[in-house]
């Protein structure tokens, strides 16, 4: 598609525009026109059909509650393009379609730029298997055949249902956003009973798109194998949505001015200090810092009087992890850890700016400058630093996905992934990002398994161990696509070659890589792709990241072969250098059946599934199959219904 | 001297009991089975009422009462679900009246579900004729407890709206969710009657919570001490069961009121609607549309189940201890909710291993009595009774649970639906356990009840004292 567009551009003597500017709400409609609430997102330019329908996204405006469709918007219409898209309006469904398209695109580009490769959706292996069965196709041998199927698009339903919720469904390959009436009695900034659209919340759209994006990289992360699994998905989605706040220039600057540089403050002092006497007017009221709050309109509409969740969460305390198992609550601990590190770095990096400001006569402390003295240049520089730091953190988090095991993610694993990913790029932790992350995790009791200490060296993933007799595993025959060829046939052939080389490599070196050598356990190659980075000397280095998994059926109750079965997986993420040597092997072994009674991971998973099942309210009434199916499936609502 | 008398009558009445066994299986005459001639046994009578609970526990008493009865009686629950009513209740209450000489020392209502308390209201007039000494209720019914009042107000609003919604749906409602709502609604009259002790003079109401202990000297049943294991106090219960703020259709506002969206909102003016979706080429497959519509409506069902669950977990869980015999009545509470009290035991002994009788929780449903609980009970040391029938929910009683219980009790378990009642559903084919040809040891059968008797030794303390020089 891109090549034909290029051709037509050359014919017209017109360059392809790099961006399509589109108006959206920065936060949500409640902020009106204040504080940079209207912003323009520069989505990567692509030809769009009405919907809008692009390369990655397809907006279908179906309303399940009223069983009807709404008119799709044509963003390529000249009148629309001239004004940078439609103007923000709550009553215009076409603007809503524009907004979800824009925010989702924006989130996708962030991922692409962090990962350095295009995104390919992966909607549930189960869906693919079912489709294959229906069409009578045979199962592919080891490699994912429709790997090159870029034509699958993520669907977005901006008004899918009447519910105070929004979710990502990998069954439907869609994001579904709900709408609902605001609380009659306590609606915060909203009109009581007004219709609230979750699709108009920048945060909520970014959050749900992130679920789809993480799912595209880590297919098995949606399986509930431990309390951390679903919590991780929720936390990651919140992290991306929250970090994006720090990339919006205007509100960021406004907040810096209002907080004197302390952007991590949850409550902002009023513009005018109120006297002890006389009534308060608007400018004298305290307000909440939107930068650290998530989905504020939504939270207020529910009557909670504040944002749905916060970047700050609860103060660090090593008991939090033991207390919370509900995915959003548990996830908020991870979010708080990452933001703890972020704000610490921000303070450190702006310390010199503050000192300069102080030296030139501004008043205040080491972390803030009292308001009247904030020079616009200072505000600018602080904003730049915040944005730079946020971008770096976001990149660390997204890149770390490549360094995670293929299954059963734990918070501690993610810490190790982040440390390793960042170390790979910047061997010298100049600003102390990694140190800050380690500290923040430690203070919240997030402890990785099987590490000797919280030091950086201990936390790095390691390559397979060398023994005297056997050589270290090395994968030969890998082809790296240096020139990013556009020839589809060539790419397909290359993929097949790499696939076979990798599978052969894994089978030959199974045990060294943490896989089971049992011939009955087929090794699946879930995904593989190249990773590029610049070495310290400025050379371009290639790696191949491959995820190998194995699975077997086990029973809920080890003593009872008649109890329902579930799938237990094991796998390894292998990072291979250009020369074929293995730089890291990140393993979660499936182990052998005979060692099941010693298998801690299996025990943990069993306990967790049993707990989930017993907590389901309908557990007594529905038949085993239904309960069981529900236990194994995750529900990615914005807020859980809590009833599983 | 007294002791010797008792032992003598013990051997005498043992024979007598055996004699009466044969006569009661055939349509026993009223006199013969109301007379409990052996004062040294606890008797637990499970009435077959359909899908519901009604248990009468009779504790032997040394002191004879005004009416000549040598027993003290505790009535635990009297309810049946409208969808599982087999119309034996009138006879049941008549029988209770006869056996107890219309005196109940304690009436316990475990929780506000129709299948446990509805008949207190329906037969309120009958109960008024009884002399009731004490009524035990969960603390969540206490009008003087702020938290309880708040909780009940919220629940009432919720249940009301849910009821309206499901009524409107009629036949289109999910049947299981509808049953849950039916169970929740309409219990106000029963609650009122219970709180007023059916108008009995000098009657006392106790609102109990987990951790409460009732000593023998505090009640009119000498020798009986009671440990309350559930419902848990305040915040745990409240937090756990509140449908979290703002979820789904129903939500609580900070003031504690409830709001409910029942009508569909039309978010946009009609001019935005697409007349013919196929013209735009942008539409979902029909199955996908249906799936979305289903997901939207399932949230309501989820709320119904959650409320039902919450109510079950408000059950009063009581452990009776009499002369070293332990009887556990759990109402409908899930084990997870009251196990904490067992594990808190300072003596660290496993209480569950000591029980001699277990009233199977929640009509034999699977998650009320998980494996963890069963495994703590001692093999062959206890008997169990399950009150229910499978016609509303085939998964209750849960076959694997029944099988395991059958093993653990060494077949000393009965189901209320084994009793033949004209017009009432029989146990499903292949239901577990299978009705044996001969009742297990300690069990007796009446027209519409099963009895389990536990012999208790008299005056152990006195005997012990004698041995010490």
PDB file of N, CA and C in Angstrom, chain B residues 70-141:
ATOM      1  N   UNK B  70     -37.923 -33.296  78.600  1.00  0.00           N
ATOM      2  CA  UNK B  70     -36.580 -33.294  79.152  1.00  0.00           C
ATOM      3  C   UNK B  70     -35.563 -32.750  78.153  1.00  0.00           C
ATOM      4  N   UNK B  71     -36.051 -32.012  77.233  1.00  0.00           N
ATOM      5  CA  UNK B  71     -35.133 -31.488  76.225  1.00  0.00           C
ATOM      6  C   UNK B  71     -35.304 -29.994  76.044  1.00  0.00           C
ATOM      7  N   UNK B  72     -34.213 -29.412  75.574  1.00  0.00           N
ATOM      8  CA  UNK B  72     -34.271 -28.013  75.169  1.00  0.00           C
ATOM      9  C   UNK B  72     -34.143 -27.995  73.657  1.00  0.00           C
ATOM     10  N   UNK B  73     -34.858 -27.106  73.048  1.00  0.00           N
ATOM     11  CA  UNK B  73     -34.897 -27.138  71.588  1.00  0.00           C
ATOM     12  C   UNK B  73     -34.372 -25.871  70.954  1.00  0.00           C
ATOM     13  N   UNK B  74     -33.633 -26.098  69.892  1.00  0.00           N
ATOM     14  CA  UNK B  74     -33.130 -24.973  69.106  1.00  0.00           C
ATOM     15  C   UNK B  74     -33.646 -25.153  67.687  1.00  0.00           C
ATOM     16  N   UNK B  75     -34.342 -24.151  67.177  1.00  0.00           N
ATOM     17  CA  UNK B  75     -34.821 -24.213  65.797  1.00  0.00           C
ATOM     18  C   UNK B  75     -33.888 -23.368  64.939  1.00  0.00           C
ATOM     19  N   UNK B  76     -33.290 -24.021  63.938  1.00  0.00           N
ATOM     20  CA  UNK B  76     -32.375 -23.273  63.073  1.00  0.00           C
ATOM     21  C   UNK B  76     -33.008 -23.164  61.694  1.00  0.00           C
ATOM     22  N   UNK B  77     -33.428 -21.994  61.368  1.00  0.00           N
ATOM     23  CA  UNK B  77     -34.006 -21.672  60.061  1.00  0.00           C
ATOM     24  C   UNK B  77     -35.341 -22.345  59.807  1.00  0.00           C
ATOM     25  N   UNK B  78     -36.147 -21.671  59.032  1.00  0.00           N
ATOM     26  CA  UNK B  78     -37.411 -22.256  58.611  1.00  0.00           C
ATOM     27  C   UNK B  78     -37.787 -21.574  57.305  1.00  0.00           C
ATOM     28  N   UNK B  79     -37.282 -22.101  56.216  1.00  0.00           N
ATOM     29  CA  UNK B  79     -37.538 -21.413  54.961  1.00  0.00           C
ATOM     30  C   UNK B  79     -37.515 -22.362  53.793  1.00  0.00           C
ATOM     31  N   UNK B  80     -38.127 -21.944  52.704  1.00  0.00           N
ATOM     32  CA  UNK B  80     -38.080 -22.718  51.479  1.00  0.00           C
ATOM     33  C   UNK B  80     -38.180 -21.753  50.297  1.00  0.00           C
ATOM     34  N   UNK B  81     -37.443 -22.040  49.254  1.00  0.00           N
ATOM     35  CA  UNK B  81     -37.444 -21.201  48.046  1.00  0.00           C
ATOM     36  C   UNK B  81     -38.728 -21.461  47.277  1.00  0.00           C
ATOM     37  N   UNK B  82     -39.345 -20.413  46.790  1.00  0.00           N
ATOM     38  CA  UNK B  82     -40.640 -20.585  46.122  1.00  0.00           C
ATOM     39  C   UNK B  82     -40.547 -21.528  44.931  1.00  0.00           C
ATOM     40  N   UNK B  83     -39.358 -21.616  44.346  1.00  0.00           N
ATOM     41  CA  UNK B  83     -39.231 -22.523  43.208  1.00  0.00           C
ATOM     42  C   UNK B  83     -38.943 -23.953  43.634  1.00  0.00           C
ATOM     43  N   UNK B  84     -38.787 -24.155  44.930  1.00  0.00           N
ATOM     44  CA  UNK B  84     -38.484 -25.520  45.367  1.00  0.00           C
ATOM     45  C   UNK B  84     -39.355 -25.923  46.533  1.00  0.00           C
ATOM     46  N   UNK B  85     -40.582 -25.424  46.575  1.00  0.00           N
ATOM     47  CA  UNK B  85     -41.466 -25.674  47.708  1.00  0.00           C
ATOM     48  C   UNK B  85     -42.280 -26.938  47.472  1.00  0.00           C
ATOM     49  N   UNK B  86     -42.210 -27.886  48.386  1.00  0.00           N
ATOM     50  CA  UNK B  86     -42.975 -29.125  48.208  1.00  0.00           C
ATOM     51  C   UNK B  86     -44.145 -29.223  49.174  1.00  0.00           C
ATOM     52  N   UNK B  87     -44.494 -28.087  49.773  1.00  0.00           N
ATOM     53  CA  UNK B  87     -45.705 -27.997  50.600  1.00  0.00           C
ATOM     54  C   UNK B  87     -45.751 -28.910  51.805  1.00  0.00           C
ATOM     55  N   UNK B  88     -44.619 -29.158  52.428  1.00  0.00           N
ATOM     56  CA  UNK B  88     -44.652 -29.957  53.659  1.00  0.00           C
ATOM     57  C   UNK B  88     -44.579 -29.046  54.882  1.00  0.00           C
ATOM     58  N   UNK B  89     -44.413 -27.750  54.650  1.00  0.00           N
ATOM     59  CA  UNK B  89     -44.104 -26.864  55.764  1.00  0.00           C
ATOM     60  C   UNK B  89     -45.168 -26.859  56.842  1.00  0.00           C
ATOM     61  N   UNK B  90     -46.422 -26.913  56.424  1.00  0.00           N
ATOM     62  CA  UNK B  90     -47.473 -26.846  57.436  1.00  0.00           C
ATOM     63  C   UNK B  90     -47.339 -28.008  58.414  1.00  0.00           C
ATOM     64  N   UNK B  91     -47.122 -29.168  57.852  1.00  0.00           N
ATOM     65  CA  UNK B  91     -46.967 -30.351  58.704  1.00  0.00           C
ATOM     66  C   UNK B  91     -45.708 -30.247  59.558  1.00  0.00           C
ATOM     67  N   UNK B  92     -44.666 -29.689  58.950  1.00  0.00           N
ATOM     68  CA  UNK B  92     -43.402 -29.561  59.668  1.00  0.00           C
ATOM     69  C   UNK B  92     -43.588 -28.712  60.919  1.00  0.00           C
ATOM     70  N   UNK B  93     -44.259 -27.610  60.744  1.00  0.00           N
ATOM     71  CA  UNK B  93     -44.407 -26.703  61.885  1.00  0.00           C
ATOM     72  C   UNK B  93     -45.300 -27.331  62.943  1.00  0.00           C
ATOM     73  N   UNK B  94     -46.284 -28.045  62.480  1.00  0.00           N
ATOM     74  CA  UNK B  94     -47.147 -28.734  63.431  1.00  0.00           C
ATOM     75  C   UNK B  94     -46.324 -29.718  64.253  1.00  0.00           C
ATOM     76  N   UNK B  95     -45.440 -30.428  63.568  1.00  0.00           N
ATOM     77  CA  UNK B  95     -44.590 -31.391  64.250  1.00  0.00           C
ATOM     78  C   UNK B  95     -43.642 -30.725  65.243  1.00  0.00           C
ATOM     79  N   UNK B  96     -43.123 -29.598  64.821  1.00  0.00           N
ATOM     80  CA  UNK B  96     -42.223 -28.867  65.722  1.00  0.00           C
ATOM     81  C   UNK B  96     -42.977 -28.510  66.993  1.00  0.00           C
ATOM     82  N   UNK B  97     -44.205 -28.058  66.784  1.00  0.00           N
ATOM     83  CA  UNK B  97     -45.023 -27.676  67.935  1.00  0.00           C
ATOM     84  C   UNK B  97     -45.202 -28.833  68.890  1.00  0.00           C
ATOM     85  N   UNK B  98     -45.456 -29.979  68.311  1.00  0.00           N
ATOM     86  CA  UNK B  98     -45.705 -31.143  69.151  1.00  0.00           C
ATOM     87  C   UNK B  98     -44.468 -31.560  69.922  1.00  0.00           C
ATOM     88  N   UNK B  99     -43.364 -31.679  69.200  1.00  0.00           N
ATOM     89  CA  UNK B  99     -42.145 -32.186  69.823  1.00  0.00           C
ATOM     90  C   UNK B  99     -41.643 -31.254  70.921  1.00  0.00           C
ATOM     91  N   UNK B 100     -41.792 -29.984  70.678  1.00  0.00           N
ATOM     92  CA  UNK B 100     -41.220 -29.018  71.612  1.00  0.00           C
ATOM     93  C   UNK B 100     -42.220 -28.522  72.628  1.00  0.00           C
ATOM     94  N   UNK B 101     -43.421 -29.045  72.547  1.00  0.00           N
ATOM     95  CA  UNK B 101     -44.475 -28.554  73.427  1.00  0.00           C
ATOM     96  C   UNK B 101     -44.600 -27.047  73.285  1.00  0.00           C
ATOM     97  N   UNK B 102     -44.410 -26.611  72.059  1.00  0.00           N
ATOM     98  CA  UNK B 102     -44.492 -25.204  71.703  1.00  0.00           C
ATOM     99  C   UNK B 102     -43.588 -24.303  72.536  1.00  0.00           C
ATOM    100  N   UNK B 103     -42.437 -24.843  72.902  1.00  0.00           N
ATOM    101  CA  UNK B 103     -41.469 -23.994  73.581  1.00  0.00           C
ATOM    102  C   UNK B 103     -40.140 -24.103  72.834  1.00  0.00           C
ATOM    103  N   UNK B 104     -39.643 -22.980  72.400  1.00  0.00           N
ATOM    104  CA  UNK B 104     -38.350 -22.999  71.739  1.00  0.00           C
ATOM    105  C   UNK B 104     -37.380 -22.177  72.562  1.00  0.00           C
ATOM    106  N   UNK B 105     -36.305 -22.812  72.995  1.00  0.00           N
ATOM    107  CA  UNK B 105     -35.327 -22.056  73.775  1.00  0.00           C
ATOM    108  C   UNK B 105     -34.562 -21.081  72.907  1.00  0.00           C
ATOM    109  N   UNK B 106     -34.232 -21.514  71.729  1.00  0.00           N
ATOM    110  CA  UNK B 106     -33.553 -20.600  70.816  1.00  0.00           C
ATOM    111  C   UNK B 106     -34.117 -20.770  69.411  1.00  0.00           C
ATOM    112  N   UNK B 107     -34.353 -19.652  68.743  1.00  0.00           N
ATOM    113  CA  UNK B 107     -34.664 -19.686  67.315  1.00  0.00           C
ATOM    114  C   UNK B 107     -33.513 -18.972  66.615  1.00  0.00           C
ATOM    115  N   UNK B 108     -32.901 -19.660  65.684  1.00  0.00           N
ATOM    116  CA  UNK B 108     -31.782 -19.034  64.953  1.00  0.00           C
ATOM    117  C   UNK B 108     -32.204 -18.805  63.510  1.00  0.00           C
ATOM    118  N   UNK B 109     -31.999 -17.600  63.035  1.00  0.00           N
ATOM    119  CA  UNK B 109     -32.187 -17.326  61.603  1.00  0.00           C
ATOM    120  C   UNK B 109     -30.790 -17.018  61.064  1.00  0.00           C
ATOM    121  N   UNK B 110     -30.294 -17.877  60.197  1.00  0.00           N
ATOM    122  CA  UNK B 110     -28.900 -17.694  59.792  1.00  0.00           C
ATOM    123  C   UNK B 110     -28.693 -16.498  58.873  1.00  0.00           C
ATOM    124  N   UNK B 111     -29.572 -16.291  57.886  1.00  0.00           N
ATOM    125  CA  UNK B 111     -29.397 -15.141  57.001  1.00  0.00           C
ATOM    126  C   UNK B 111     -30.695 -14.880  56.262  1.00  0.00           C
ATOM    127  N   UNK B 112     -30.792 -13.703  55.704  1.00  0.00           N
ATOM    128  CA  UNK B 112     -32.064 -13.257  55.112  1.00  0.00           C
ATOM    129  C   UNK B 112     -32.236 -13.726  53.680  1.00  0.00           C
ATOM    130  N   UNK B 113     -32.394 -15.006  53.527  1.00  0.00           N
ATOM    131  CA  UNK B 113     -32.736 -15.551  52.228  1.00  0.00           C
ATOM    132  C   UNK B 113     -34.056 -16.278  52.384  1.00  0.00           C
ATOM    133  N   UNK B 114     -34.874 -16.210  51.351  1.00  0.00           N
ATOM    134  CA  UNK B 114     -36.195 -16.831  51.444  1.00  0.00           C
ATOM    135  C   UNK B 114     -36.094 -18.308  51.791  1.00  0.00           C
ATOM    136  N   UNK B 115     -35.081 -18.972  51.287  1.00  0.00           N
ATOM    137  CA  UNK B 115     -35.008 -20.412  51.547  1.00  0.00           C
ATOM    138  C   UNK B 115     -34.555 -20.735  52.959  1.00  0.00           C
ATOM    139  N   UNK B 116     -34.383 -19.693  53.764  1.00  0.00           N
ATOM    140  CA  UNK B 116     -34.056 -19.949  55.163  1.00  0.00           C
ATOM    141  C   UNK B 116     -35.033 -19.311  56.136  1.00  0.00           C
ATOM    142  N   UNK B 117     -35.682 -18.249  55.751  1.00  0.00           N
ATOM    143  CA  UNK B 117     -36.563 -17.601  56.729  1.00  0.00           C
ATOM    144  C   UNK B 117     -37.982 -17.307  56.236  1.00  0.00           C
ATOM    145  N   UNK B 118     -38.280 -17.626  54.996  1.00  0.00           N
ATOM    146  CA  UNK B 118     -39.584 -17.217  54.474  1.00  0.00           C
ATOM    147  C   UNK B 118     -40.745 -17.790  55.274  1.00  0.00           C
ATOM    148  N   UNK B 119     -40.589 -18.988  55.766  1.00  0.00           N
ATOM    149  CA  UNK B 119     -41.735 -19.607  56.424  1.00  0.00           C
ATOM    150  C   UNK B 119     -41.971 -19.082  57.826  1.00  0.00           C
ATOM    151  N   UNK B 120     -41.006 -18.359  58.369  1.00  0.00           N
ATOM    152  CA  UNK B 120     -41.257 -17.678  59.645  1.00  0.00           C
ATOM    153  C   UNK B 120     -42.378 -16.669  59.450  1.00  0.00           C
ATOM    154  N   UNK B 121     -42.405 -16.094  58.249  1.00  0.00           N
ATOM    155  CA  UNK B 121     -43.444 -15.112  57.965  1.00  0.00           C
ATOM    156  C   UNK B 121     -44.747 -15.798  57.579  1.00  0.00           C
ATOM    157  N   UNK B 122     -44.627 -16.742  56.657  1.00  0.00           N
ATOM    158  CA  UNK B 122     -45.829 -17.417  56.169  1.00  0.00           C
ATOM    159  C   UNK B 122     -46.622 -18.065  57.296  1.00  0.00           C
ATOM    160  N   UNK B 123     -45.886 -18.635  58.236  1.00  0.00           N
ATOM    161  CA  UNK B 123     -46.580 -19.276  59.354  1.00  0.00           C
ATOM    162  C   UNK B 123     -46.392 -18.476  60.629  1.00  0.00           C
ATOM    163  N   UNK B 124     -46.304 -17.183  60.464  1.00  0.00           N
ATOM    164  CA  UNK B 124     -46.101 -16.296  61.604  1.00  0.00           C
ATOM    165  C   UNK B 124     -47.118 -16.507  62.709  1.00  0.00           C
ATOM    166  N   UNK B 125     -48.365 -16.695  62.307  1.00  0.00           N
ATOM    167  CA  UNK B 125     -49.423 -16.874  63.323  1.00  0.00           C
ATOM    168  C   UNK B 125     -49.161 -18.106  64.171  1.00  0.00           C
ATOM    169  N   UNK B 126     -48.691 -19.154  63.532  1.00  0.00           N
ATOM    170  CA  UNK B 126     -48.378 -20.377  64.259  1.00  0.00           C
ATOM    171  C   UNK B 126     -47.251 -20.124  65.247  1.00  0.00           C
ATOM    172  N   UNK B 127     -46.224 -19.446  64.755  1.00  0.00           N
ATOM    173  CA  UNK B 127     -45.074 -19.198  65.621  1.00  0.00           C
ATOM    174  C   UNK B 127     -45.429 -18.295  66.792  1.00  0.00           C
ATOM    175  N   UNK B 128     -46.433 -17.475  66.590  1.00  0.00           N
ATOM    176  CA  UNK B 128     -46.851 -16.622  67.695  1.00  0.00           C
ATOM    177  C   UNK B 128     -47.367 -17.440  68.870  1.00  0.00           C
ATOM    178  N   UNK B 129     -47.840 -18.620  68.562  1.00  0.00           N
ATOM    179  CA  UNK B 129     -48.389 -19.445  69.643  1.00  0.00           C
ATOM    180  C   UNK B 129     -47.296 -20.122  70.454  1.00  0.00           C
ATOM    181  N   UNK B 130     -46.051 -20.002  69.965  1.00  0.00           N
ATOM    182  CA  UNK B 130     -44.947 -20.628  70.693  1.00  0.00           C
ATOM    183  C   UNK B 130     -44.437 -19.710  71.772  1.00  0.00           C
ATOM    184  N   UNK B 131     -43.800 -20.332  72.780  1.00  0.00           N
ATOM    185  CA  UNK B 131     -43.039 -19.527  73.704  1.00  0.00           C
ATOM    186  C   UNK B 131     -41.601 -19.572  73.219  1.00  0.00           C
ATOM    187  N   UNK B 132     -41.081 -18.404  72.856  1.00  0.00           N
ATOM    188  CA  UNK B 132     -39.712 -18.338  72.354  1.00  0.00           C
ATOM    189  C   UNK B 132     -38.860 -17.629  73.388  1.00  0.00           C
ATOM    190  N   UNK B 133     -37.766 -18.266  73.790  1.00  0.00           N
ATOM    191  CA  UNK B 133     -36.950 -17.639  74.833  1.00  0.00           C
ATOM    192  C   UNK B 133     -35.918 -16.685  74.217  1.00  0.00           C
ATOM    193  N   UNK B 134     -35.213 -17.150  73.180  1.00  0.00           N
ATOM    194  CA  UNK B 134     -34.192 -16.300  72.572  1.00  0.00           C
ATOM    195  C   UNK B 134     -34.244 -16.428  71.068  1.00  0.00           C
ATOM    196  N   UNK B 135     -33.875 -15.329  70.406  1.00  0.00           N
ATOM    197  CA  UNK B 135     -33.737 -15.361  68.954  1.00  0.00           C
ATOM    198  C   UNK B 135     -32.322 -14.896  68.642  1.00  0.00           C
ATOM    199  N   UNK B 136     -31.618 -15.682  67.864  1.00  0.00           N
ATOM    200  CA  UNK B 136     -30.246 -15.319  67.498  1.00  0.00           C
ATOM    201  C   UNK B 136     -30.203 -14.939  66.033  1.00  0.00           C
ATOM    202  N   UNK B 137     -29.623 -13.744  65.795  1.00  0.00           N
ATOM    203  CA  UNK B 137     -29.563 -13.222  64.434  1.00  0.00           C
ATOM    204  C   UNK B 137     -28.158 -12.704  64.138  1.00  0.00           C
ATOM    205  N   UNK B 138     -27.799 -12.641  62.864  1.00  0.00           N
ATOM    206  CA  UNK B 138     -26.476 -12.077  62.564  1.00  0.00           C
ATOM    207  C   UNK B 138     -26.443 -10.588  62.898  1.00  0.00           C
ATOM    208  N   UNK B 139     -25.282 -10.081  63.233  1.00  0.00           N
ATOM    209  CA  UNK B 139     -25.161  -8.680  63.662  1.00  0.00           C
ATOM    210  C   UNK B 139     -25.598  -7.706  62.580  1.00  0.00           C
ATOM    211  N   UNK B 140     -25.619  -8.197  61.342  1.00  0.00           N
ATOM    212  CA  UNK B 140     -25.986  -7.292  60.254  1.00  0.00           C
ATOM    213  C   UNK B 140     -27.455  -6.918  60.268  1.00  0.00           C
ATOM    214  N   UNK B 141     -28.246  -7.528  61.163  1.00  0.00           N
ATOM    215  CA  UNK B 141     -29.649  -7.160  61.252  1.00  0.00           C
ATOM    216  C   UNK B 141     -29.901  -6.177  62.383  1.00  0.00           C
TER     217      UNK B 141
END
